[in-house]
XYZ file of C-alpha atoms in Angstrom:
758
model
C -4.005 -2.414 -83.397
C -4.180 -3.867 -79.876
C -2.222 -0.897 -78.559
C -4.685 1.569 -80.022
C -7.609 -0.485 -78.704
C -6.190 -0.273 -75.156
C -5.796 3.482 -75.409
C -9.349 3.832 -76.693
C -10.750 1.734 -73.849
C -8.953 3.893 -71.311
C -10.226 7.144 -72.828
C -13.827 5.971 -73.022
C -14.028 4.524 -69.519
C -16.012 6.688 -67.126
C -13.710 5.564 -64.320
C -10.031 6.258 -63.661
C -7.727 3.335 -62.876
C -7.045 3.084 -59.151
C -3.392 2.153 -59.639
C -2.640 4.748 -62.304
C -4.349 7.329 -60.103
C -2.046 6.340 -57.252
C 1.038 6.828 -59.442
C -0.219 10.328 -60.196
C -0.451 10.934 -56.464
C 3.211 9.977 -56.130
C 3.947 12.490 -58.900
C 2.371 15.157 -56.720
C 4.721 14.120 -53.916
C 7.633 14.259 -56.375
C 6.512 17.755 -57.321
C 7.220 18.792 -53.719
C 10.797 17.553 -54.176
C 11.015 19.747 -57.281
C 9.717 22.827 -55.516
C 12.604 25.294 -55.432
C 10.835 27.391 -52.781
C 11.422 24.596 -50.272
C 14.716 23.990 -48.487
C 16.919 21.281 -49.964
C 16.436 19.160 -46.851
C 12.684 19.390 -47.174
C 12.948 18.383 -50.825
C 15.089 15.385 -49.873
C 12.414 14.340 -47.390
C 9.807 14.279 -50.138
C 12.180 12.396 -52.432
C 12.587 9.732 -49.740
C 8.790 9.588 -49.348
C 8.322 8.933 -53.080
C 10.719 5.999 -52.784
C 8.976 4.588 -49.707
C 5.584 5.026 -51.362
C 6.759 3.212 -54.470
C 8.121 0.284 -52.467
C 4.727 -0.240 -50.846
C 2.946 0.245 -54.176
C 4.933 -2.559 -55.799
C 4.606 -4.855 -52.799
C 0.855 -4.428 -52.480
C -0.766 -3.114 -55.660
C 1.546 -4.687 -58.250
C 1.747 -7.742 -56.014
C -2.045 -7.957 -56.032
C -2.089 -7.751 -59.843
C 0.335 -10.671 -60.017
C -1.921 -12.688 -57.735
C -4.346 -12.611 -60.657
C -1.781 -13.122 -63.408
C 0.160 -15.965 -61.771
C -2.938 -17.959 -60.818
C -4.919 -17.365 -64.011
C -7.623 -15.325 -62.285
C -9.608 -12.787 -64.265
C -9.594 -9.094 -63.446
C -10.815 -6.067 -65.359
C -9.338 -2.766 -64.233
C -11.487 0.370 -63.930
C -9.769 1.538 -67.104
C -11.414 -1.346 -68.960
C -8.184 -3.325 -69.440
C -7.660 -6.992 -68.621
C -4.749 -8.229 -66.506
C -1.917 -8.399 -69.084
C -2.654 -5.201 -71.045
C -3.065 -3.376 -67.762
C 0.214 -4.787 -66.464
C 1.978 -3.357 -69.507
C 0.327 0.028 -69.016
C 1.014 0.158 -65.294
C 4.667 -0.840 -65.534
C 5.219 1.575 -68.425
C 3.893 4.417 -66.273
C 6.056 3.242 -63.355
C 9.155 3.223 -65.586
C 8.580 6.824 -66.554
C 7.980 7.834 -62.955
C 11.237 6.250 -61.823
C 13.078 7.922 -64.687
C 11.655 11.302 -63.638
C 12.548 10.566 -60.025
C 16.177 9.865 -60.990
C 16.381 12.983 -63.162
C 15.039 15.095 -60.298
C 17.694 13.719 -57.969
C 20.582 14.119 -60.433
C 19.666 17.412 -62.096
C 17.773 19.353 -59.436
C 18.887 18.122 -56.019
C 22.433 16.769 -56.198
C 23.898 20.013 -57.648
C 22.722 21.749 -54.434
C 24.424 19.368 -52.017
C 27.831 21.022 -51.759
C 26.529 24.512 -51.064
C 24.313 23.083 -48.307
C 27.188 21.565 -46.376
C 27.355 17.975 -47.624
C 27.747 15.738 -50.630
C 27.188 12.145 -51.704
C 30.433 10.771 -53.144
C 31.811 7.684 -54.815
C 35.016 6.090 -53.545
C 37.108 7.578 -56.361
C 36.063 11.046 -55.209
C 37.517 10.569 -51.730
C 40.917 11.687 -50.539
C 43.538 9.096 -49.670
C 42.883 9.520 -45.962
C 39.107 9.230 -46.469
C 39.592 6.027 -48.473
C 41.564 4.577 -45.568
C 38.740 5.429 -43.166
C 36.156 3.849 -45.480
C 38.312 0.740 -45.885
C 38.668 0.563 -42.108
C 34.880 0.683 -41.766
C 34.617 -2.156 -44.268
C 37.210 -4.252 -42.442
C 35.830 -3.757 -38.946
C 32.068 -3.536 -39.521
C 30.940 -4.623 -42.982
C 33.268 -7.503 -43.845
C 32.294 -9.764 -40.895
C 28.620 -9.458 -41.895
C 28.979 -10.355 -45.583
C 28.311 -13.896 -46.787
C 29.032 -14.549 -50.489
C 26.557 -17.105 -51.870
C 27.619 -18.840 -55.070
C 25.038 -20.137 -57.547
C 26.012 -22.939 -59.905
C 25.193 -26.557 -60.655
C 26.396 -27.547 -57.183
C 24.829 -24.724 -55.182
C 21.142 -23.849 -55.113
C 19.799 -20.392 -55.798
C 19.999 -18.424 -52.531
C 17.025 -16.674 -50.937
C 17.229 -12.973 -51.781
C 15.731 -10.738 -49.133
C 13.082 -8.178 -50.014
C 14.336 -4.612 -50.589
C 17.928 -5.397 -49.637
C 20.910 -4.084 -51.599
C 22.590 -7.041 -53.315
C 25.655 -7.417 -55.510
C 25.599 -9.926 -58.338
C 29.279 -10.728 -58.861
C 30.525 -12.592 -61.932
C 33.976 -14.134 -61.485
C 36.281 -16.163 -63.700
C 38.460 -19.147 -62.637
C 37.662 -21.749 -60.016
C 37.914 -21.330 -56.297
C 40.418 -23.122 -54.134
C 37.639 -25.573 -53.250
C 37.508 -26.877 -56.829
C 39.504 -30.032 -57.459
C 40.097 -29.107 -61.092
C 39.353 -25.418 -61.584
C 38.244 -24.377 -65.051
C 39.956 -21.086 -65.674
C 37.552 -20.129 -68.429
C 34.359 -20.662 -66.461
C 32.281 -17.707 -65.287
C 30.526 -18.119 -61.973
C 27.825 -16.061 -60.341
C 27.883 -15.144 -56.653
C 25.506 -12.981 -54.657
C 26.532 -10.687 -51.815
C 23.686 -9.204 -49.779
C 24.347 -6.046 -47.771
C 22.640 -6.342 -44.360
C 19.784 -3.918 -43.827
C 20.887 -3.060 -40.298
C 23.878 -1.130 -41.663
C 23.507 2.594 -42.320
C 22.775 3.553 -45.923
C 25.772 5.918 -45.957
C 29.205 5.989 -44.322
C 29.751 9.490 -42.956
C 32.994 11.472 -43.225
C 33.859 15.013 -42.155
C 35.655 17.217 -44.648
C 36.431 20.642 -43.184
C 33.013 22.103 -42.392
C 31.099 19.661 -44.604
C 29.830 16.094 -44.280
C 30.545 13.536 -46.981
C 28.108 10.639 -47.332
C 29.478 7.551 -49.072
C 26.846 4.995 -50.162
C 27.580 1.698 -48.484
C 27.527 -0.147 -51.818
C 30.457 1.976 -52.999
C 32.549 0.794 -50.058
C 31.562 -2.843 -50.615
C 32.243 -2.603 -54.346
C 35.736 -1.207 -53.764
C 36.536 -4.028 -51.339
C 35.037 -6.985 -53.215
C 38.514 -8.365 -54.046
C 38.857 -9.118 -50.329
C 35.862 -11.457 -50.666
C 37.019 -12.993 -53.965
C 40.708 -13.702 -53.556
C 42.741 -15.235 -56.374
C 39.899 -14.971 -58.895
C 39.120 -12.404 -61.566
C 36.055 -10.253 -60.912
C 34.454 -9.852 -64.327
C 31.588 -7.662 -63.150
C 29.860 -6.567 -59.963
C 26.395 -5.052 -60.286
C 24.152 -3.730 -57.553
C 20.478 -4.645 -57.605
C 17.468 -4.675 -55.329
C 14.252 -6.672 -55.531
C 10.706 -6.049 -54.395
C 8.566 -9.063 -53.596
C 4.810 -9.475 -53.594
C 3.685 -8.528 -50.089
C -0.039 -8.836 -50.680
C -1.249 -11.848 -48.746
C -4.962 -12.198 -48.117
C -6.327 -13.974 -45.064
C -8.811 -16.719 -45.610
C -12.213 -15.200 -44.960
C -14.152 -17.266 -42.491
C -17.096 -16.800 -40.201
C -15.633 -19.375 -37.821
C -14.895 -17.444 -34.645
C -12.355 -20.097 -33.612
C -9.965 -19.312 -36.489
C -6.525 -18.579 -34.997
C -5.858 -15.205 -36.576
C -2.487 -14.752 -34.906
C -1.045 -17.900 -36.478
C -2.590 -16.991 -39.810
C -1.036 -13.532 -39.690
C 2.364 -14.921 -38.731
C 2.194 -17.415 -41.605
C 1.315 -14.598 -43.991
C 4.267 -12.544 -42.782
C 6.579 -15.425 -43.627
C 5.197 -15.603 -47.172
C 6.244 -11.991 -47.725
C 9.878 -13.047 -47.383
C 9.486 -15.535 -50.238
C 6.855 -13.785 -52.345
C 7.274 -13.623 -56.105
C 9.537 -10.851 -57.375
C 7.555 -8.024 -58.984
C 10.345 -5.464 -59.422
C 14.088 -5.623 -60.045
C 16.057 -2.391 -59.678
C 19.540 -2.601 -61.130
C 22.508 -0.449 -62.057
C 23.070 0.456 -65.725
C 25.063 -1.913 -67.956
C 24.568 -4.941 -65.755
C 26.157 -8.264 -66.678
C 24.227 -10.202 -69.333
C 24.793 -13.417 -67.365
C 23.399 -11.878 -64.180
C 20.317 -10.477 -65.919
C 19.613 -13.752 -67.730
C 19.757 -15.719 -64.494
C 17.548 -13.269 -62.594
C 14.935 -13.022 -65.356
C 14.666 -16.778 -65.710
C 14.722 -17.484 -61.995
C 11.991 -14.998 -61.132
C 9.977 -15.213 -64.348
C 10.210 -11.494 -65.064
C 10.772 -9.471 -68.216
C 11.890 -5.970 -69.133
C 8.674 -4.545 -67.717
C 9.755 -5.607 -64.226
C 13.357 -4.452 -64.666
C 14.091 -0.846 -63.679
C 17.522 0.512 -64.566
C 18.395 3.123 -61.940
C 20.763 5.845 -63.120
C 20.958 7.593 -59.763
C 20.705 6.148 -56.256
C 18.984 2.836 -55.611
C 16.639 3.062 -52.602
C 16.302 6.772 -51.918
C 14.689 6.137 -48.537
C 18.259 6.287 -47.287
C 18.276 10.052 -47.910
C 16.544 10.404 -44.552
C 19.922 9.642 -42.941
C 21.170 13.007 -44.237
C 18.252 14.813 -42.618
C 18.962 13.100 -39.289
C 22.617 14.143 -39.201
C 23.257 16.574 -36.294
C 24.557 19.227 -38.714
C 21.231 19.379 -40.536
C 18.599 18.822 -37.890
C 16.075 21.613 -37.999
C 17.018 22.712 -41.509
C 13.991 21.136 -43.115
C 10.333 21.846 -42.441
C 9.886 23.674 -39.140
C 6.569 22.749 -37.603
C 4.884 25.535 -35.647
C 3.800 24.905 -32.082
C 0.317 23.430 -31.786
C -2.476 25.872 -30.973
C -5.215 25.554 -28.381
C -8.432 24.017 -29.747
C -11.253 26.539 -30.147
C -13.521 24.357 -28.032
C -10.985 23.596 -25.277
C -9.815 26.743 -23.457
C -6.384 26.858 -21.887
C -6.241 25.653 -18.293
C -8.979 23.047 -18.683
C -6.779 20.061 -19.571
C -5.868 19.380 -15.948
C -9.447 18.326 -15.237
C -10.777 17.046 -18.533
C -13.468 14.950 -16.871
C -15.071 18.020 -15.361
C -14.835 20.078 -18.554
C -16.160 17.350 -20.854
C -19.222 16.836 -18.665
C -20.464 20.167 -19.989
C -18.664 20.729 -23.313
C -17.891 18.848 -26.504
C -14.425 19.302 -28.012
C -13.374 19.088 -31.662
C -9.685 18.480 -32.253
C -7.981 19.208 -35.559
C -4.551 17.594 -35.756
C -1.704 18.451 -36.074
C -2.744 22.063 -35.495
C -4.210 20.878 -32.191
C -2.107 18.490 -30.164
C -3.298 14.925 -29.558
C -2.303 15.449 -25.925
C -5.873 16.005 -24.604
C -6.837 12.520 -25.802
C -3.758 10.857 -24.340
C -4.005 12.832 -21.099
C -7.666 11.864 -20.712
C -6.619 8.228 -21.040
C -3.772 8.706 -18.554
C -6.097 10.441 -16.097
C -8.580 7.599 -16.510
C -5.870 5.044 -15.688
C -5.274 6.719 -12.313
C -8.799 7.971 -11.508
C -10.435 5.843 -8.786
C -13.900 6.604 -10.209
C -13.128 5.118 -13.649
C -14.571 1.629 -13.953
C -13.453 0.640 -17.421
C -11.883 1.607 -20.753
C -12.730 0.278 -24.214
C -10.624 1.132 -27.254
C -9.886 0.138 -30.836
C -6.252 0.318 -31.923
C -5.024 0.231 -35.505
C -1.525 1.750 -35.355
C 0.534 2.836 -32.351
C 3.625 4.967 -31.860
C 6.932 3.594 -30.631
C 7.045 3.746 -26.826
C 3.344 4.531 -26.918
C 1.822 6.517 -24.073
C -1.490 4.899 -25.021
C -0.181 1.407 -24.285
C 1.431 2.639 -21.058
C -1.860 4.174 -19.895
C -3.834 1.010 -20.669
C -1.274 -1.083 -18.785
C -1.508 1.273 -15.809
C -5.311 1.097 -15.885
C -5.217 -2.704 -15.818
C -2.708 -2.655 -12.946
C -5.103 -0.376 -11.060
C -7.892 -2.928 -11.392
C -9.959 -1.293 -14.111
C -11.688 -3.311 -16.790
C -9.758 -2.719 -20.026
C -10.989 -4.040 -23.371
C -8.812 -3.447 -26.426
C -9.388 -4.482 -30.014
C -5.949 -4.706 -31.635
C -6.202 -4.902 -35.404
C -3.479 -7.399 -36.240
C -4.197 -7.038 -39.957
C -2.969 -3.401 -40.031
C -0.586 -3.741 -42.949
C 3.115 -3.632 -42.022
C 2.192 -3.130 -38.340
C 1.035 -6.712 -37.818
C 4.008 -7.837 -35.738
C 4.001 -4.705 -33.589
C 0.288 -5.053 -32.810
C 0.630 -8.737 -31.976
C 3.477 -7.880 -29.612
C 1.676 -4.958 -27.964
C -1.518 -6.970 -27.617
C 0.335 -9.793 -25.886
C 1.837 -7.272 -23.468
C -1.628 -5.990 -22.540
C -2.993 -9.516 -22.189
C -0.288 -10.365 -19.687
C -1.287 -7.307 -17.666
C -4.873 -8.551 -17.456
C -6.516 -6.617 -20.280
C -9.219 -8.229 -22.370
C -7.644 -8.209 -25.853
C -9.382 -9.053 -29.119
C -7.172 -9.604 -32.164
C -9.418 -8.436 -34.972
C -12.924 -9.409 -35.952
C -13.198 -12.451 -38.192
C -12.884 -11.533 -41.878
C -13.124 -7.771 -41.319
C -10.345 -5.303 -40.639
C -11.236 -2.970 -37.772
C -10.218 0.459 -39.015
C -12.452 2.641 -36.865
C -10.833 4.925 -34.253
C -12.855 4.847 -31.070
C -12.409 5.007 -27.294
C -14.841 5.003 -24.388
C -14.110 5.617 -20.702
C -16.796 4.539 -18.216
C -16.742 6.605 -15.009
C -18.970 6.404 -11.943
C -20.058 9.856 -10.822
C -22.298 9.730 -7.782
C -25.385 7.683 -8.570
C -24.851 7.720 -12.347
C -22.298 6.458 -14.825
C -20.914 8.828 -17.461
C -19.421 7.636 -20.737
C -16.548 9.734 -22.093
C -16.239 9.095 -25.813
C -13.487 9.840 -28.276
C -14.018 9.083 -31.978
C -12.081 10.328 -34.967
C -10.367 9.828 -38.298
C -6.807 9.235 -37.062
C -4.865 6.573 -35.202
C -3.938 6.661 -31.530
C -0.375 7.411 -32.517
C 1.410 10.363 -30.940
C 4.070 10.392 -33.667
C 1.908 10.417 -36.792
C -0.559 12.841 -35.197
C 2.135 15.517 -35.659
C 2.240 15.069 -39.439
C -1.221 13.692 -40.363
C -4.214 15.991 -40.545
C -7.132 14.428 -38.676
C -10.292 15.426 -36.843
C -11.762 13.899 -33.722
C -14.480 14.479 -31.154
C -14.431 14.306 -27.343
C -17.897 14.194 -25.808
C -20.113 12.933 -22.995
C -23.289 13.343 -25.048
C -25.515 10.405 -24.091
C -26.480 9.650 -27.683
C -22.850 9.204 -28.717
C -22.295 7.168 -25.555
C -25.185 4.852 -26.378
C -24.129 4.464 -30.013
C -20.503 3.754 -29.165
C -21.510 1.255 -26.441
C -23.653 -0.578 -28.973
C -20.838 -0.467 -31.511
C -18.355 -2.041 -29.090
C -20.918 -4.751 -28.332
C -21.140 -5.463 -32.059
C -17.405 -5.830 -32.614
C -16.678 -7.782 -29.431
C -19.812 -9.919 -29.277
C -22.937 -10.807 -31.249
C -25.059 -7.694 -30.764
C -26.878 -6.387 -33.849
C -28.439 -2.993 -33.021
C -31.306 -1.836 -35.182
C -30.020 1.681 -35.712
C -27.510 4.210 -34.496
C -28.594 7.788 -34.104
C -25.290 9.580 -34.699
C -23.149 6.842 -36.247
C -22.991 5.417 -39.757
C -21.117 2.127 -39.722
C -19.584 -0.350 -42.126
C -19.920 -3.042 -43.182
C -23.534 -2.744 -41.999
C -25.006 0.034 -44.111
C -22.540 2.882 -44.649
C -22.668 2.792 -48.443
C -26.480 2.851 -48.524
C -26.801 5.605 -45.935
C -24.367 7.814 -47.837
C -26.228 7.093 -51.068
C -29.463 8.145 -49.351
C -27.855 11.445 -48.357
C -26.670 12.006 -51.940
C -30.147 11.270 -53.304
C -31.634 13.757 -50.867
C -29.422 16.435 -52.428
C -30.681 15.342 -55.847
C -34.300 15.703 -54.745
C -33.603 19.179 -53.381
C -31.885 20.220 -56.607
C -34.856 19.038 -58.671
C -37.199 21.038 -56.429
C -35.094 24.149 -56.962
C -33.840 24.119 -53.373
C -30.185 24.763 -52.453
C -28.088 21.623 -52.685
C -24.480 20.597 -52.648
C -21.893 18.099 -51.450
C -18.354 18.716 -50.208
C -16.236 15.725 -49.230
C -12.674 15.423 -47.999
C -11.016 12.000 -47.921
C -7.923 9.984 -48.759
C -9.361 7.922 -51.599
C -12.469 7.772 -53.800
C -12.821 4.416 -55.527
C -16.214 2.742 -54.953
C -18.125 2.442 -58.261
C -21.584 2.532 -56.710
C -20.785 5.789 -54.968
C -19.172 7.243 -58.099
C -22.268 6.420 -60.148
C -24.447 8.191 -57.577
C -22.217 11.275 -57.780
C -22.541 11.219 -61.577
C -26.343 11.128 -61.237
C -26.234 13.983 -58.750
C -24.053 16.024 -61.080
C -26.503 15.514 -63.943
C -29.289 16.695 -61.628
C -27.411 19.940 -61.021
C -25.964 19.227 -57.572
C -22.617 21.057 -57.215
C -20.026 18.651 -55.811
C -16.542 19.466 -54.537
C -14.078 16.731 -53.590
C -10.788 17.115 -51.762
C -9.131 13.736 -52.372
C -5.515 13.359 -51.327
C -4.631 10.214 -53.226
C -6.601 7.799 -55.393
C -9.568 9.205 -57.306
C -11.349 6.902 -59.750
C -14.058 9.452 -60.607
C -13.677 11.573 -63.765
C -14.612 15.194 -63.037
C -15.793 17.674 -65.631
C -16.805 15.184 -68.353
C -19.545 16.635 -70.530
C -22.865 14.939 -69.928
C -21.525 12.983 -66.965
C -19.789 15.040 -64.297
C -19.826 18.692 -65.319
C -20.773 19.831 -61.817
C -17.995 17.906 -60.078
C -14.584 19.299 -59.178
C -11.779 17.245 -57.625
C -8.820 18.732 -55.810
C -5.852 17.143 -54.089
C -3.798 18.786 -51.356
C -0.193 17.619 -51.029
C 2.213 19.577 -48.871
C 3.795 19.702 -45.441
C 1.252 17.334 -43.869
C -0.365 14.116 -44.985
C -4.040 14.911 -45.472
C -5.729 12.078 -43.589
C -9.019 13.486 -42.276
C -12.400 12.500 -43.670
C -15.163 15.124 -43.604
C -18.457 14.773 -45.475
C -20.769 17.768 -45.926
C -24.346 17.590 -47.270
C -26.129 20.916 -47.790
C -29.629 19.659 -46.883
C -31.332 22.817 -48.222
C -29.580 25.054 -45.725
C -29.623 22.641 -42.772
C -26.326 20.880 -43.364
C -25.222 17.544 -42.048
C -21.512 17.049 -41.460
C -19.916 13.677 -40.774
C -16.334 12.791 -39.869
C -14.684 9.462 -39.251
C -12.395 6.683 -40.364
C -13.810 5.670 -43.752
C -12.830 6.564 -47.295
C -15.195 5.940 -50.190
C -13.652 2.610 -51.139
C -14.980 -0.890 -51.684
C -12.780 -2.154 -48.857
C -14.111 0.503 -46.466
C -17.735 -0.435 -47.123
C -17.472 -4.219 -47.514
C -14.318 -5.477 -45.805
C -13.708 -3.125 -42.907
C -15.295 -2.091 -39.666
C -15.597 1.679 -40.018
C -17.576 4.466 -38.398
C -18.595 7.974 -39.396
C -20.032 10.241 -36.722
C -22.475 13.080 -37.153
C -21.275 16.395 -35.725
C -24.330 17.800 -33.967
C -22.918 20.526 -31.718
C -23.588 23.758 -33.689
C -20.234 25.356 -32.877
C -18.261 22.226 -33.690
C -20.209 21.775 -36.907
C -19.206 25.269 -37.990
C -15.589 24.508 -37.108
C -15.731 21.400 -39.312
C -17.285 23.381 -42.163
C -14.520 25.939 -41.858
C -11.921 23.201 -42.182
C -13.474 22.371 -45.552
C -13.701 26.053 -46.398
C -9.987 26.690 -45.891
C -9.129 23.495 -47.746
C -11.009 24.852 -50.754
C -9.392 28.278 -50.403
C -5.864 26.858 -50.482
C -3.808 27.959 -53.482
C -0.348 26.803 -52.393
C -0.698 23.023 -51.994
C -3.661 22.285 -54.246
C -3.750 20.311 -57.491
C -6.901 20.300 -59.594
C -7.809 17.104 -61.415
C -8.555 17.236 -65.125
C -11.091 15.116 -66.908
C -8.319 12.915 -68.325
C -7.016 12.137 -64.830
C -4.026 14.497 -64.908
C -3.526 17.216 -62.293
C -2.739 20.914 -62.611
C -1.187 22.774 -59.722
C -3.509 25.566 -58.678
C -2.034 29.071 -58.813
C -3.612 32.076 -57.075
C -5.369 34.558 -59.320
C -3.875 38.041 -59.652
C -6.242 39.524 -57.079
C -6.402 36.437 -54.837
C -4.543 36.477 -51.505
C -2.143 33.647 -50.786
C -3.786 30.877 -48.784
C -1.788 27.948 -47.426
C -4.042 25.474 -45.654
C -1.088 24.059 -43.735
C -0.519 27.491 -42.212
C -4.042 28.902 -41.893
C -4.995 26.912 -38.824
C -1.913 28.117 -36.957
C -2.188 31.770 -37.931
C -5.772 32.489 -37.009
C -8.556 31.299 -34.803
C -10.574 31.295 -37.981
C -13.897 33.093 -37.746
C -17.063 31.075 -37.875
C -18.625 31.505 -41.293
C -22.359 31.011 -41.663
C -23.058 27.815 -43.585
C -25.246 29.344 -46.280
C -22.843 32.200 -47.002
C -19.984 29.733 -47.057
C -21.655 27.473 -49.552
C -22.722 30.393 -51.746
C -19.050 31.265 -51.974
C -18.181 27.735 -53.000
C -20.826 27.824 -55.703
C -19.694 31.192 -57.001
C -16.085 30.018 -57.370
C -15.388 29.269 -61.019
C -14.449 25.649 -61.522
C -10.869 25.363 -62.691
C -11.138 23.699 -66.077
C -8.417 21.627 -67.697
C -5.984 23.507 -69.826
C -5.259 22.083 -73.236
C -1.981 20.299 -73.905
C -1.023 23.207 -76.109
C -1.737 25.739 -73.349
C 0.560 23.794 -71.033
C 3.283 23.324 -73.625
C 2.617 19.603 -73.643
C 3.441 17.461 -76.681
C 0.441 16.569 -78.807
C -1.057 13.098 -78.515
C 0.223 10.510 -80.957
C -1.087 6.976 -81.197
C -0.723 4.625 -78.266
C 2.178 6.501 -76.706
C 1.032 8.878 -74.037
C 0.551 12.441 -75.137
C 2.976 13.725 -72.552
C 5.500 12.417 -70.145
C 3.682 11.847 -66.857
C 6.318 13.605 -64.826
C 6.805 16.685 -66.963
C 6.110 19.794 -64.941
C 5.160 22.667 -67.189
C 3.131 25.356 -65.446
C 3.148 22.845 -62.602
C 1.188 20.253 -64.576
C 2.176 16.932 -63.064
C 1.451 13.287 -63.666
C 0.150 13.691 -67.198
C -0.922 10.549 -68.988
C -4.005 11.391 -71.068
C -4.683 7.807 -72.138
C -4.237 6.175 -68.772
C -7.232 5.446 -67.335
C -2.941 1.492 -52.481
C -4.042 0.131 -50.214
C -3.456 3.891 -50.085
C 0.313 4.694 -49.528
C -0.540 5.167 -45.897
C -3.581 4.225 -44.070
């Protein structure tokens, strides 16, 4: 009866579980790997992404759940389930995802390897000469790095490293170190494969490349590590540890955040095990020891029938034979608001024009070049910037260093709590400090997530502030694959607001109001709620109303409840949410006027754009914040109002083409599942990841644009029968979450990341 009660709670909840919603997002990524219209190499890239996403999900989201379970803390999920029932539900869903992932690799991708010029082979599939080469690689490179670690009554349990390939080897008979070896005794030894070795050993076979998983080479050569003993079994496994450490929240400005971060990073190496991936038919002795040692059960154990750690597939894509055979990114186009030939003197151009950049369709180069010009310009007095994530060999860091060397005042807020980039940011911040920059490592208990830069330049008798503010990081690498929007301006109002904002995060200033900015944690949630309620008032007066929002995640309950109220009042609402969505669209009496779409394709949709109709006088905001509790309460975020009429229309058109897309779009059903959108018979193909390259899209009038949105029929959920899905039966989910029938992915009618990437 408890099982049925859980299912009933999930169905009745007006919210979707954040974590189950994330797993559905990863199903949409897996769907890209299943897409036969893509090249095999592109499909392998998406398969690797699903594996990387899942690693972070277990480290952070499942790790966070265990922080509650292990310490007896109470938590009720949005689905209505308490910690233990939700753990069962979550891990069950994860098991089915991993099973679908393995089946996709084995049945859909691997059969295509040979015809595409390569293969992934076991040792027994190699020729005699190839075996000799692999054995030579083991002898010369692998063998010196391996350290067998025995575990018995005389030897403690060794520290197993997070996400490292490990062999659990069961042997029989004593070693030469035993005074009186017991020939009937089974002993357990662990052999960890260093992470700095390539995932595959590469061999050439005629015109093809053979990739041999490194574990296959180690397995074949284990007798060289265990001489004069019988190897009973050797099973590969991999563990994922809890990586969710939370800093102590303190208002004491003297707290040493760097030491606290470094201590937290060390805890990740010893965090509790939340997932064990293992080969089929593993030794009973090995599994008993691992379960008992790490206090895990079958829910945490994932038997992998294919390849453990598919992130390694990226090595195939990087091979010289296959470079350029995956997704071919078009050349960036010139921004509509930045004519060609103006980048050489950005200071002069920006004095008279605002610029909206839409990455990756527009290059991030104007932002970086402005910073580089500022570093060398004798009239520039100072630079202030927030940094969340940087590229390797960052031009941004180089420019800031050059500016400091040239005697300019440089203030940089490095967010050292940027997950998985903590060490890099600490290192880069120290480098800038040594050069004379004023570096701030985060702001007390808040994570600074806003993306903002200001250059102060003396021009005659006045000082001009050049402002850049956006939704994306100052990272030249990710700007080529993340969609983001940003603004370059010298508008005095933005300059004043951004100056005040920097004073807030570096000092004790508390401005009364910003004119063009909405900030968190000050009042972002309430200001957005006020804008929603204004749409409600207009709808009740019979005036035009509507909301269109594009973001990474929608999770905050207060905001969701306001959207439900707006829907009941007749406000049409369209969401484009890449990942987590905890709102249920299309529920009768609750959210009938709400539609949720997700775009997953060639680029990671990272931009945030918020449109409010305002009875024909729309307001459009962009910025760094998603609609999440953490964004409103635990982060320093900023949204900026787009006031330039031309740039506002450009931003609206970005939303317009997102809603037109019928190649990368999934529509969310009321039960939380997603259906891949297909173009109607008379509807032209529209691929949002191509549109902004292929046209300097015309500027559509706002009212006509919104009328079109309203006239578009909402895509309703198809029934399970219509989609050839099995009928619902009891507690078991009505359909396998990974089954793709008419492109319906991530189905789990009863159910219900940090986001995968910031």
